[in-house]
Every structure is written in C-alpha cells, then in structure tokens.
Short mmCIF file of C-alpha atoms and ligand atoms in Angstrom, two decimals:
data_model
loop_
_atom_site.label_atom_id
_atom_site.label_comp_id
_atom_site.label_asym_id
_atom_site.label_seq_id
_atom_site.Cartn_x
_atom_site.Cartn_y
_atom_site.Cartn_z
CA MET A 1 68.27 88.87 -35.31
CA THR A 2 68.01 89.67 -39.06
CA GLN A 3 70.52 88.23 -41.46
CA PHE A 4 72.66 91.38 -41.71
CA GLU A 5 72.26 92.77 -38.21
CA LYS A 6 75.97 92.56 -37.30
CA SER A 7 77.08 94.30 -40.50
CA ALA A 8 74.45 97.01 -40.09
CA ALA A 9 75.61 97.68 -36.52
CA LEU A 10 79.27 97.73 -37.51
CA TYR A 11 78.50 100.20 -40.29
CA GLU A 12 76.79 102.53 -37.83
CA ARG A 13 80.03 102.55 -35.80
CA ALA A 14 82.10 102.99 -38.97
CA LYS A 15 80.15 106.07 -40.09
CA ARG A 16 81.02 107.84 -36.87
CA VAL A 17 84.77 107.56 -37.42
CA MET A 18 85.32 107.40 -41.19
CA PRO A 19 83.78 109.60 -43.88
CA GLY A 20 81.13 107.46 -45.54
CA GLY A 21 82.01 104.76 -43.03
CA CYS A 22 85.01 103.41 -44.90
CA SER A 23 88.57 103.98 -46.05
CA ARG A 24 87.91 102.96 -49.66
CA ASN A 25 84.61 103.67 -51.37
CA THR A 26 84.92 100.32 -53.15
CA ILE A 27 83.47 98.40 -50.18
CA LEU A 28 80.24 100.39 -50.04
CA ARG A 29 76.96 98.74 -50.92
CA LYS A 30 73.39 99.60 -50.00
CA PRO A 31 72.06 99.65 -47.35
CA HIS A 32 75.45 98.93 -45.73
CA PRO A 33 78.67 97.08 -46.57
CA ILE A 34 79.30 93.50 -45.54
CA TYR A 35 82.35 92.68 -43.47
CA ALA A 36 84.65 89.74 -44.10
CA ALA A 37 85.34 87.29 -41.33
CA LYS A 38 87.62 85.08 -43.41
CA GLY A 39 88.65 84.09 -46.88
CA GLU A 40 89.62 80.60 -48.00
CA GLY A 41 90.58 79.89 -51.61
CA CYS A 42 87.89 81.42 -53.81
CA TYR A 43 85.36 81.81 -50.96
CA VAL A 44 84.75 84.68 -48.54
CA THR A 45 82.68 84.23 -45.38
CA ASP A 46 81.21 87.38 -43.87
CA ILE A 47 80.66 88.15 -40.20
CA GLU A 48 77.09 86.85 -40.44
CA GLY A 49 78.47 83.48 -41.52
CA VAL A 50 77.39 83.74 -45.19
CA ARG A 51 79.88 82.24 -47.67
CA ARG A 52 80.16 83.59 -51.22
CA ILE A 53 82.29 82.84 -54.27
CA ASP A 54 84.71 85.71 -54.73
CA PHE A 55 84.66 87.00 -58.31
CA ALA A 56 85.91 90.41 -57.12
CA ASN A 57 89.23 89.18 -55.70
CA ASN A 58 89.97 92.51 -54.07
CA VAL A 59 89.44 94.18 -57.44
CA ALA A 60 91.65 91.82 -59.41
CA SER A 61 94.52 91.72 -56.95
CA LEU A 62 94.21 88.14 -55.71
CA ILE A 63 95.23 85.65 -58.35
CA HIS A 64 95.26 82.64 -55.98
CA GLY A 65 92.26 83.68 -53.92
CA HIS A 66 92.57 83.90 -50.15
CA ALA A 67 95.04 82.39 -47.68
CA HIS A 68 97.00 80.26 -50.13
CA PRO A 69 98.96 77.85 -47.89
CA ALA A 70 102.34 78.37 -49.59
CA ILE A 71 102.04 82.18 -49.42
CA LEU A 72 100.89 82.00 -45.83
CA ALA A 73 103.80 79.78 -44.76
CA SER A 74 106.49 81.96 -46.31
CA VAL A 75 104.97 85.19 -45.03
CA GLN A 76 104.77 83.74 -41.52
CA THR A 77 108.46 82.79 -41.71
CA GLN A 78 109.40 86.26 -42.96
CA MET A 79 107.27 87.99 -40.32
CA ALA A 80 109.28 86.35 -37.58
CA LEU A 81 112.46 87.66 -39.24
CA GLY A 82 111.25 91.25 -39.62
CA THR A 83 108.70 93.16 -41.65
CA ALA A 84 110.53 96.31 -42.78
CA PHE A 85 114.12 97.51 -42.68
CA THR A 86 116.18 100.56 -43.59
CA VAL A 87 118.55 98.17 -45.35
CA GLY A 88 117.98 95.96 -48.38
CA THR A 89 116.84 92.34 -48.33
CA GLU A 90 117.74 89.43 -50.60
CA ILE A 91 114.10 88.89 -51.54
CA GLU A 92 114.08 92.34 -53.19
CA VAL A 93 116.88 91.35 -55.53
CA GLN A 94 115.46 87.89 -56.13
CA TYR A 95 111.94 89.10 -56.88
CA ALA A 96 113.26 91.88 -59.14
CA GLU A 97 115.13 89.21 -61.14
CA GLN A 98 112.04 87.02 -61.22
CA LEU A 99 109.76 89.74 -62.62
CA VAL A 100 112.33 91.10 -65.06
CA ASN A 101 112.63 87.57 -66.44
CA ARG A 102 108.89 87.44 -67.17
CA SER A 103 108.89 90.03 -69.96
CA PRO A 104 111.37 91.05 -72.65
CA ASN A 105 110.11 94.60 -72.10
CA PHE A 106 111.35 94.71 -68.51
CA ASP A 107 115.08 95.47 -68.38
CA MET A 108 114.82 96.82 -64.85
CA ILE A 109 112.26 97.29 -62.13
CA ARG A 110 111.61 99.24 -58.93
CA PHE A 111 109.03 98.39 -56.30
CA VAL A 112 106.53 100.79 -54.72
CA ASN A 113 103.37 100.31 -52.62
CA SER A 114 100.36 100.70 -54.90
CA GLY A 115 99.20 100.87 -58.47
CA THR A 116 98.61 104.60 -58.02
CA GLU A 117 102.26 105.07 -57.10
CA ALA A 118 103.40 102.86 -59.97
CA VAL A 119 101.49 104.95 -62.53
CA MET A 120 102.58 108.22 -60.90
CA ASN A 121 106.22 107.18 -61.00
CA CYS A 122 106.00 106.03 -64.63
CA ILE A 123 104.71 109.49 -65.50
CA LYS A 124 107.46 111.18 -63.49
CA ALA A 125 110.13 108.98 -65.08
CA ALA A 126 108.75 109.80 -68.54
CA ARG A 127 108.85 113.52 -67.78
CA ALA A 128 112.40 113.24 -66.46
CA PHE A 129 113.52 111.26 -69.51
CA THR A 130 111.90 113.48 -72.14
CA ARG A 131 112.06 116.78 -70.21
CA ARG A 132 108.48 117.38 -71.34
CA PRO A 133 105.45 118.27 -69.20
CA LYS A 134 102.37 116.60 -70.71
CA ILE A 135 100.95 113.12 -70.68
CA ALA A 136 98.30 111.67 -72.95
CA LYS A 137 95.72 109.29 -71.53
CA VAL A 138 92.62 107.52 -72.73
CA GLU A 139 89.21 108.94 -71.91
CA GLY A 140 87.53 107.06 -69.06
CA ALA A 141 90.52 104.87 -68.19
CA TYR A 142 91.16 104.32 -64.48
CA HIS A 143 94.80 104.54 -63.45
CA GLY A 144 94.56 105.31 -59.73
CA LEU A 145 94.53 108.62 -57.91
CA TYR A 146 97.51 110.68 -59.12
CA ASP A 147 96.13 114.06 -60.27
CA PHE A 148 97.36 113.71 -63.83
CA ALA A 149 96.37 110.05 -64.18
CA GLU A 150 92.82 110.52 -62.92
CA VAL A 151 91.80 113.22 -65.41
CA SER A 152 88.68 112.21 -67.38
CA GLN A 153 88.15 109.00 -65.42
CA THR A 154 84.61 109.98 -64.57
CA ALA A 155 83.76 112.13 -67.59
CA SER A 156 80.05 112.07 -68.39
CA PRO A 157 77.82 113.24 -71.25
CA ALA A 158 77.40 116.54 -69.38
CA ASN A 159 81.09 117.43 -69.59
CA TRP A 160 83.02 115.10 -71.92
CA GLY A 161 82.80 117.38 -74.98
CA ASN A 162 83.41 116.38 -78.56
CA LEU A 163 84.68 112.85 -79.28
CA LYS A 164 87.18 114.32 -81.73
CA GLY A 165 88.72 116.31 -78.89
CA PRO A 166 87.57 115.01 -75.51
CA ALA A 167 87.65 117.52 -72.65
CA SER A 168 90.15 117.20 -69.77
CA VAL A 169 87.62 116.63 -67.00
CA PRO A 170 88.73 116.77 -63.36
CA VAL A 171 87.70 114.06 -60.90
CA SER A 172 88.43 115.80 -57.59
CA ARG A 173 87.11 119.24 -56.83
CA GLY A 174 89.99 121.72 -56.71
CA THR A 175 92.15 119.99 -59.32
CA PRO A 176 94.40 122.78 -60.62
CA GLN A 177 93.71 124.00 -64.15
CA SER A 178 97.43 123.49 -64.84
CA VAL A 179 96.92 119.73 -64.31
CA LEU A 180 94.06 119.66 -66.79
CA ASN A 181 96.16 121.62 -69.29
CA ASP A 182 98.94 119.06 -69.04
CA VAL A 183 96.75 116.03 -69.74
CA VAL A 184 95.84 115.31 -73.33
CA VAL A 185 92.77 113.08 -73.51
CA ILE A 186 92.44 110.68 -76.44
CA PRO A 187 89.60 108.29 -77.33
CA PHE A 188 90.06 104.52 -77.07
CA ASN A 189 90.41 102.35 -80.18
CA ASP A 190 90.23 105.26 -82.61
CA PRO A 191 93.77 105.64 -83.95
CA GLU A 192 93.04 108.43 -86.46
CA THR A 193 91.43 110.72 -83.90
CA ALA A 194 94.01 109.87 -81.23
CA ILE A 195 96.91 110.68 -83.56
CA ALA A 196 95.29 113.93 -84.72
CA ILE A 197 94.94 115.03 -81.09
CA LEU A 198 98.47 113.94 -80.19
CA ASN A 199 99.86 115.90 -83.15
CA GLU A 200 98.49 119.11 -81.66
CA HIS A 201 100.76 118.62 -78.61
CA LYS A 202 103.64 116.75 -80.15
CA ASP A 203 106.53 118.75 -78.72
CA ASP A 204 105.15 118.61 -75.18
CA ILE A 205 104.09 115.00 -74.65
CA ALA A 206 106.32 112.97 -72.35
CA GLY A 207 104.34 109.77 -72.60
CA ILE A 208 101.12 108.07 -73.62
CA LEU A 209 99.49 106.07 -70.84
CA VAL A 210 97.39 103.09 -71.95
CA ASP A 211 95.64 100.15 -70.35
CA LEU A 212 95.29 97.40 -72.97
CA LEU A 213 92.11 95.93 -71.43
CA PRO A 214 90.65 98.85 -69.50
CA HIS A 215 88.11 97.90 -66.89
CA ARG A 216 86.09 101.14 -66.87
CA ILE A 217 86.05 101.22 -70.67
CA GLY A 218 84.30 97.86 -70.65
CA VAL A 219 87.06 95.21 -70.39
CA ILE A 220 87.46 95.41 -74.15
CA PRO A 221 90.91 94.84 -75.66
CA ALA A 222 92.82 97.65 -77.32
CA GLU A 223 92.90 96.91 -81.03
CA GLN A 224 96.23 95.94 -82.54
CA SER A 225 96.08 98.87 -84.99
CA TYR A 226 95.42 101.33 -82.16
CA VAL A 227 98.38 100.16 -80.10
CA ALA A 228 100.63 100.03 -83.18
CA ALA A 229 99.64 103.62 -84.05
CA LEU A 230 100.40 104.87 -80.53
CA ARG A 231 103.72 103.02 -80.52
CA LYS A 232 104.73 104.49 -83.87
CA TRP A 233 103.61 108.00 -82.95
CA SER A 234 105.51 107.95 -79.67
CA THR A 235 108.69 106.64 -81.32
CA ASP A 236 108.46 109.19 -84.13
CA ASN A 237 107.83 112.05 -81.72
CA GLY A 238 110.24 111.31 -78.88
CA ALA A 239 107.53 110.35 -76.36
CA LEU A 240 107.30 107.16 -74.30
CA LEU A 241 104.67 104.43 -74.41
CA ILE A 242 103.58 103.62 -70.85
CA ILE A 243 101.43 100.54 -70.33
CA ASP A 244 99.30 100.24 -67.20
CA GLU A 245 99.32 96.53 -66.38
CA VAL A 246 98.22 96.96 -62.77
CA ILE A 247 95.27 94.69 -63.54
CA THR A 248 96.08 93.19 -66.93
CA PHE A 249 99.34 91.53 -65.92
CA ARG A 250 97.09 88.67 -64.84
CA THR A 251 95.95 88.03 -68.44
CA ASP A 252 99.23 86.59 -69.73
CA PHE A 253 102.45 85.27 -68.20
CA SER A 254 104.23 88.39 -69.53
CA GLY A 255 101.27 90.76 -69.28
CA ALA A 256 98.71 91.89 -71.85
CA GLN A 257 101.40 93.69 -73.88
CA ASN A 258 102.87 90.31 -74.81
CA SER A 259 100.24 89.65 -77.47
CA TYR A 260 100.83 92.98 -79.23
CA GLY A 261 104.42 92.18 -80.24
CA ILE A 262 105.67 95.67 -79.38
CA LYS A 263 108.55 97.08 -77.39
CA THR A 264 107.16 99.29 -74.63
CA ASP A 265 109.07 101.89 -72.62
CA LEU A 266 107.54 101.67 -69.15
CA THR A 267 105.01 99.43 -67.44
CA ALA A 268 103.09 100.06 -64.24
CA LEU A 269 102.47 96.90 -62.22
CA GLY A 270 100.56 96.32 -58.98
CA LYS A 271 97.76 94.27 -57.42
CA MET A 272 98.48 90.60 -58.25
CA ILE A 273 102.27 90.87 -57.93
CA GLY A 274 101.93 91.58 -54.20
CA GLY A 275 100.54 88.11 -53.46
CA GLY A 276 97.73 89.70 -51.43
CA PHE A 277 99.75 92.58 -49.92
CA PRO A 278 99.97 96.25 -51.00
CA VAL A 279 102.33 96.68 -53.95
CA GLY A 280 103.24 98.51 -57.11
CA ALA A 281 106.19 98.39 -59.48
CA ILE A 282 107.65 100.32 -62.38
CA ALA A 283 109.37 98.18 -64.99
CA GLY A 284 110.87 99.12 -68.31
CA ARG A 285 113.64 100.06 -70.65
CA ALA A 286 117.04 100.45 -68.95
CA GLU A 287 117.71 103.99 -70.25
CA VAL A 288 114.40 105.24 -68.91
CA MET A 289 114.65 103.37 -65.62
CA ASP A 290 118.06 105.01 -65.21
CA MET A 291 116.23 108.26 -64.42
CA MET A 292 115.92 106.81 -60.89
CA ASN A 293 119.61 105.98 -60.61
CA PRO A 294 121.46 108.18 -58.10
CA LEU A 295 124.87 106.54 -58.61
CA ASN A 296 126.23 109.02 -61.15
CA GLY A 297 125.09 112.25 -59.50
CA PRO A 298 121.62 113.27 -58.41
CA ALA A 299 118.92 111.12 -60.02
CA PRO A 300 116.84 113.09 -62.53
CA PHE A 301 113.84 111.54 -60.79
CA PRO A 302 114.64 110.55 -57.19
CA LEU A 303 112.39 107.77 -55.89
CA TYR A 304 111.94 106.90 -52.21
CA GLY A 305 109.23 105.13 -50.22
CA THR A 306 109.31 103.94 -46.61
CA PHE A 307 107.56 100.64 -47.22
CA SER A 308 108.66 100.12 -50.82
CA ALA A 309 110.09 96.62 -51.37
CA ASN A 310 109.23 95.52 -47.84
CA PRO A 311 110.05 91.83 -47.48
CA ILE A 312 106.52 90.75 -46.52
CA THR A 313 104.97 91.97 -49.76
CA LEU A 314 107.86 90.71 -51.85
CA THR A 315 107.92 87.26 -50.22
CA ALA A 316 104.19 86.87 -50.82
CA GLY A 317 104.48 88.26 -54.34
CA SER A 318 107.37 86.04 -55.30
CA ILE A 319 105.56 82.87 -54.23
CA ALA A 320 102.34 84.01 -55.92
CA MET A 321 104.10 84.69 -59.20
CA ASN A 322 106.05 81.41 -59.04
CA LEU A 323 102.72 79.65 -58.72
CA PHE A 324 101.29 81.69 -61.58
CA ASP A 325 103.48 80.11 -64.23
CA GLN A 326 102.64 79.65 -67.93
CA ALA A 327 100.56 76.53 -67.23
CA ALA A 328 98.58 78.10 -64.36
CA CYS A 329 97.90 81.20 -66.45
CA ALA A 330 96.71 79.14 -69.45
CA LYS A 331 94.48 77.01 -67.22
CA LEU A 332 92.88 80.05 -65.58
CA ASN A 333 92.30 81.77 -68.91
CA ALA A 334 90.68 78.61 -70.30
CA LEU A 335 88.33 78.54 -67.30
CA ALA A 336 87.48 82.20 -67.96
CA ASP A 337 86.71 81.31 -71.61
CA LYS A 338 84.15 78.88 -70.23
CA ALA A 339 82.71 81.59 -67.99
CA ARG A 340 82.39 84.03 -70.90
CA PHE A 341 80.85 81.32 -73.08
CA GLY A 342 78.40 80.34 -70.31
CA ILE A 343 77.37 83.95 -69.71
CA ALA A 344 76.86 84.49 -73.44
CA GLU A 345 74.64 81.38 -73.50
CA ALA A 346 72.67 82.70 -70.50
CA ILE A 347 72.12 85.98 -72.36
CA LYS A 348 70.85 84.07 -75.41
CA ILE A 349 68.51 81.88 -73.36
CA ALA A 350 67.15 84.85 -71.39
CA GLU A 351 66.70 86.79 -74.64
CA VAL A 352 67.79 90.11 -73.22
CA PRO A 353 69.80 92.92 -74.84
CA ALA A 354 73.10 92.20 -73.08
CA CYS A 355 76.60 91.00 -73.90
CA VAL A 356 79.77 89.83 -72.23
CA THR A 357 83.30 91.10 -72.89
CA GLY A 358 86.72 90.26 -71.52
CA ARG A 359 90.00 88.50 -72.08
CA GLY A 360 92.35 86.40 -69.98
CA SER A 361 90.87 85.84 -66.53
CA MET A 362 88.52 88.84 -66.73
CA PHE A 363 84.95 89.33 -67.89
CA ARG A 364 82.34 92.06 -67.77
CA ILE A 365 78.60 91.86 -68.34
CA HIS A 366 77.05 94.79 -70.19
CA LEU A 367 73.34 95.36 -70.31
CA LYS A 368 73.74 96.55 -73.88
CA GLU A 369 72.99 94.68 -77.09
CA LYS A 370 76.39 95.37 -78.61
CA ALA A 371 79.84 95.30 -76.99
CA PRO A 372 81.16 98.84 -76.49
CA ASN A 373 84.33 99.99 -78.20
CA ASN A 374 85.16 103.07 -76.15
CA TYR A 375 84.32 104.80 -72.87
CA ARG A 376 81.30 106.63 -74.26
CA GLU A 377 79.78 103.42 -75.56
CA ALA A 378 80.53 101.62 -72.28
CA PHE A 379 79.06 104.46 -70.19
CA ILE A 380 76.24 103.27 -67.94
CA GLY A 381 73.24 105.60 -67.92
CA PRO A 382 70.78 105.83 -64.98
CA GLU A 383 68.22 103.31 -66.31
CA GLU A 384 70.89 100.77 -67.16
CA GLN A 385 72.45 101.33 -63.74
CA LYS A 386 69.17 100.37 -62.06
CA CYS A 387 69.03 97.11 -64.01
CA LEU A 388 72.71 96.37 -63.38
CA SER A 389 72.34 97.02 -59.66
CA ALA A 390 69.37 94.63 -59.59
CA LEU A 391 71.42 91.98 -61.39
CA LEU A 392 74.34 92.42 -58.99
CA ASP A 393 72.00 92.29 -55.98
CA HIS A 394 70.64 89.03 -57.33
CA ALA A 395 74.20 87.70 -57.74
CA PHE A 396 75.04 88.80 -54.20
CA GLY A 397 71.90 87.19 -52.81
CA ASN A 398 72.86 83.99 -54.60
CA GLY A 399 76.35 83.74 -53.20
CA LEU A 400 78.51 85.73 -55.62
CA LEU A 401 80.79 88.69 -55.00
CA MET A 402 81.39 90.74 -58.14
CA VAL A 403 82.77 94.15 -59.06
CA GLU A 404 80.14 96.93 -59.10
CA THR A 405 80.53 97.49 -62.86
CA GLY A 406 79.37 93.94 -63.63
CA ALA A 407 82.93 92.71 -63.99
CA GLY A 408 84.38 89.54 -62.55
CA LEU A 409 87.89 88.21 -62.09
CA LEU A 410 88.81 84.57 -61.69
CA SER A 411 91.32 83.06 -59.29
CA THR A 412 93.26 79.81 -59.56
CA PRO A 413 91.36 77.91 -56.83
CA MET A 414 88.17 78.17 -58.96
CA GLY A 415 86.89 75.23 -60.94
CA GLN A 416 83.96 74.20 -63.11
CA SER A 417 81.47 74.19 -60.23
CA GLU A 418 82.10 77.87 -59.44
CA ILE A 419 81.72 78.75 -63.13
CA ASP A 420 78.48 76.75 -63.35
CA HIS A 421 77.15 78.60 -60.32
CA LEU A 422 78.12 81.93 -61.89
CA CYS A 423 76.41 81.16 -65.21
CA ASP A 424 73.25 79.75 -63.58
CA THR A 425 73.01 82.83 -61.38
CA VAL A 426 73.51 85.20 -64.31
CA LEU A 427 70.72 83.37 -66.17
CA SER A 428 68.27 83.57 -63.27
CA GLY A 429 69.29 87.19 -62.68
CA LEU A 430 68.75 88.18 -66.30
CA ARG A 431 65.35 86.52 -66.29
CA LYS A 432 64.49 88.46 -63.16
CA ILE A 433 65.52 91.87 -64.52
CA LYS A 434 64.19 91.26 -68.06
CA PRO A 435 60.88 93.10 -67.51
CA MET A 436 62.81 96.07 -66.09
CA MET A 437 65.24 96.03 -69.02
CA LEU A 438 62.54 95.85 -71.65
CA LYS A 439 60.67 98.74 -70.09
CA ASN A 440 63.65 101.06 -70.73
C1 LIG B 501 94.40 99.87 -64.22
C2 LIG B 501 94.67 100.38 -62.84
N1 LIG B 501 95.73 101.17 -62.61
C3 LIG B 501 96.03 101.63 -61.39
C4 LIG B 501 95.23 101.34 -60.32
C5 LIG B 501 95.56 101.87 -58.95
O1 LIG B 501 96.01 100.84 -58.13
P1 LIG B 501 95.93 100.98 -56.52
O2 LIG B 501 94.49 100.88 -56.16
O3 LIG B 501 96.77 99.84 -56.03
O4 LIG B 501 96.52 102.31 -56.20
C6 LIG B 501 94.11 100.52 -60.49
C7 LIG B 501 93.23 100.18 -59.36
O5 LIG B 501 92.16 99.64 -59.48
C8 LIG B 501 93.81 100.04 -61.79
O6 LIG B 501 92.72 99.29 -62.01
#
C-alpha cells in the first residue's frame, strides 16, 4: 500500500458524487486531497496516520486549534440540551454582550452562519440605512461569495484595467451587469486614487467595504492614512465604513480596527468567533443596526436565518473568546513575531528573492524581493506559482499544513518547537526551490 492510497481511493469516490470531488474547493490539492482523521491542539492526523502541524487552522477560523477540552465539554453539555430552537436561548444574549464588550465600535450585534452572510448583511444594512445602491470595495480583496462582495476578487492582468480606475470584474460566469455597475472598485493603500474614484459615485455609495489586513492582497496592513482617508470621505459623503474582520478579528482583542483609532459603522465577523463551528456576525453602530429592528414597524432590512445564533455555535464561540483574552492574544501575536522573524532569517540565509509579511497571528511568504502594497503587486504569476507550489509541497511533505497562498495562521496551542519546525522547513524549502526561482 502506498502512503496515500486511502486518500486516493476516497477521492475517486468523492469525484463521483461531488463536482470536483468536494464541497469547498479549498481542500483540493494535487493529485488528490488528504482527509482528516482527527485534530488535537495544533496537530491534524490524516486517514493514513500522518500527523502535521496545522498552520491553516481551517483558513484562520480555529484560534485554539482542534478539540480544545473546555470547548468540547461545553458543547457536549449543550448538545444534550438541544442544538437548535425556534425560540431564543440565554447563550445568545450572553455572547452578544460578551462580543459587544470587546470593541467600542460594537453597540449592537446580530449572529448569522458564515462570513459570507455577515458581509452580505453589512452591505444590505448599509443600503437600507443610506437608501443608496452602490458599494465600494478594494480590488482583489476576498469577502466571501455574495455577488456584490466578490466582484474583482480574481481580477488578473488580462482584465483588471487601469490602476487609476480598476475594472469591476465578475468572478462567477453569469454575474449580472447590474451587479458590476453597482460595485465601485478602488485600489488598496492608494488614498488619492481611491478618493478620486469614490468622488465619481459620491451620491450613490452606501458603504465602503475594507479588510484591514487582506489575505489575498498579501497580508499587508492597510496604511493609517488610507483608512483615515476612507473614514473621512465616508463621513463627509453620507456613506458607511464597513470593516471585514472575518479573519482579522484574531489580530487584536478588539479586532484590527482597534489600532487605527477610528469609529467604524459596521463590522463583519466570522470564523474564529464560532469556536470551531459555522458562524458570522454583524456588529456596529446602534442607528445602523436598527435597520434590522422590527419592533417599530417593518424593519427596513429584515434579517432571518434558520440556524443563526444556534446554541452550539454560540456556546463554543463564547468559550473560545473567553479563552482568547488580552493576554492570550498578546502571547499568540508575540509567537507570530518570532515566526515572521525566523522566516525572514531563513530567506536571508537561503539568499533568495522572497519576503514575509503579516501582522498579529498571521503571516504570508511571498516569492518576491519586495513586499507588495496592493493586489497587483501581490498577484502571483505562473512562474512564481510553480515555485510557490513546490515550496508548499515541501512544507506538506515535512509535516506542515499551510494556506495555498503561502499564508499561515497560528493557534494558541502552538509553542516555540512548532515555530522552529516551520522556520527550518521554510529554509530547507527555499534552498530546494532556489534554482527554480533563479531561473525565472
Ligand atoms: C475576509 C473574509 N471575509 C469573508 C469571508 C467569508 O467567510 P465564510 O467562508 O465563512 O463565508 C472570508 C473567508 O475566507 C474572508 O477571508
């Protein structure tokens, strides 16, 4: 039996019943995906019995790794009491209070089931509040699958147009032209160009959607001046500032927005706040959140959802966030500083044109000499992709799970030994791909 025989056989079965053999393209890898048998802390063991350190953490959603005992115990207790009701539960109120208390920008909150839903509902709330149709979003930023939020996510040199006025590029075939017309695409970290573009649509923009440390744009922080310019423009022009913290909430006790010293209008949350279960949330300014309030007549934006605020997710999330207090967050971020430092050292020793970016508990390796500052600079061309895939294959073969872009996310069960393993593996991987990189 070869090492991956069970996974290969399972994938053959999978391809017969699911397009591409999966429900989420994220799991795909060549020649076939691997399948998890179990996760414990920061380790995942696959069905062949191979154990790897998990730097993917279900794409940033697991802050305490797998099967945390305290989360497990409370979920098991709640499961015996019921998993979903058509009435409220106390945990919904308690967890809402808990999250609202984490950020001065969260007056109120509502729970949904995914980051996609959270972003979609922020956009709908912004439209209801402003009575305007358009949203502005940053070129290349990933915000989930809502038609309007996904525009330009996968723009490429073939279709992205002029940087001074990026094209609204559809992701899914069949996206209505009306959707593209209602999405204003702005470049990242270029306040002058962004403001000039916004000015062309100023009476129509309901909100500007921004991720402050966007993964697909390279895990590079939004510059203070950029965020300040978007905040000022939206205030001056009656639009809302919507921050997507579906991933970045893990970077600071109060989310990435905390370090910008700004008042935001709406925030989309997800991933980590579900404690390992599907979740999303919309948090923000009371007046805007009131768009969902049906107590004084029909809500301007009615919000329902069969599994929203189910007590399993909220029990797990509440425990996870209690455990992720200021001290735990600072400790994890300090460990990630060591990872970024160690990777930068590996790059120096290997003498390859590469760099590492990131903030909080996130990092991303770029096979580029200089850190990118926008989507176009972060874009991975075909030659670079070959080298990156070889590096990630090397990491995989040496016991690391990472995100396909070369990004990694830490979890609280990790310690120095996992970081040492990561940095050693990156060094040996870079040495291995160096001839390939230098050929390009
Ligand atoms: C920044 C950001 N927003 C929204 C989403 C969508 O979240 P979900 O996959 O839970 O729908 C993601 C998912 O990766 C994300 O990274």
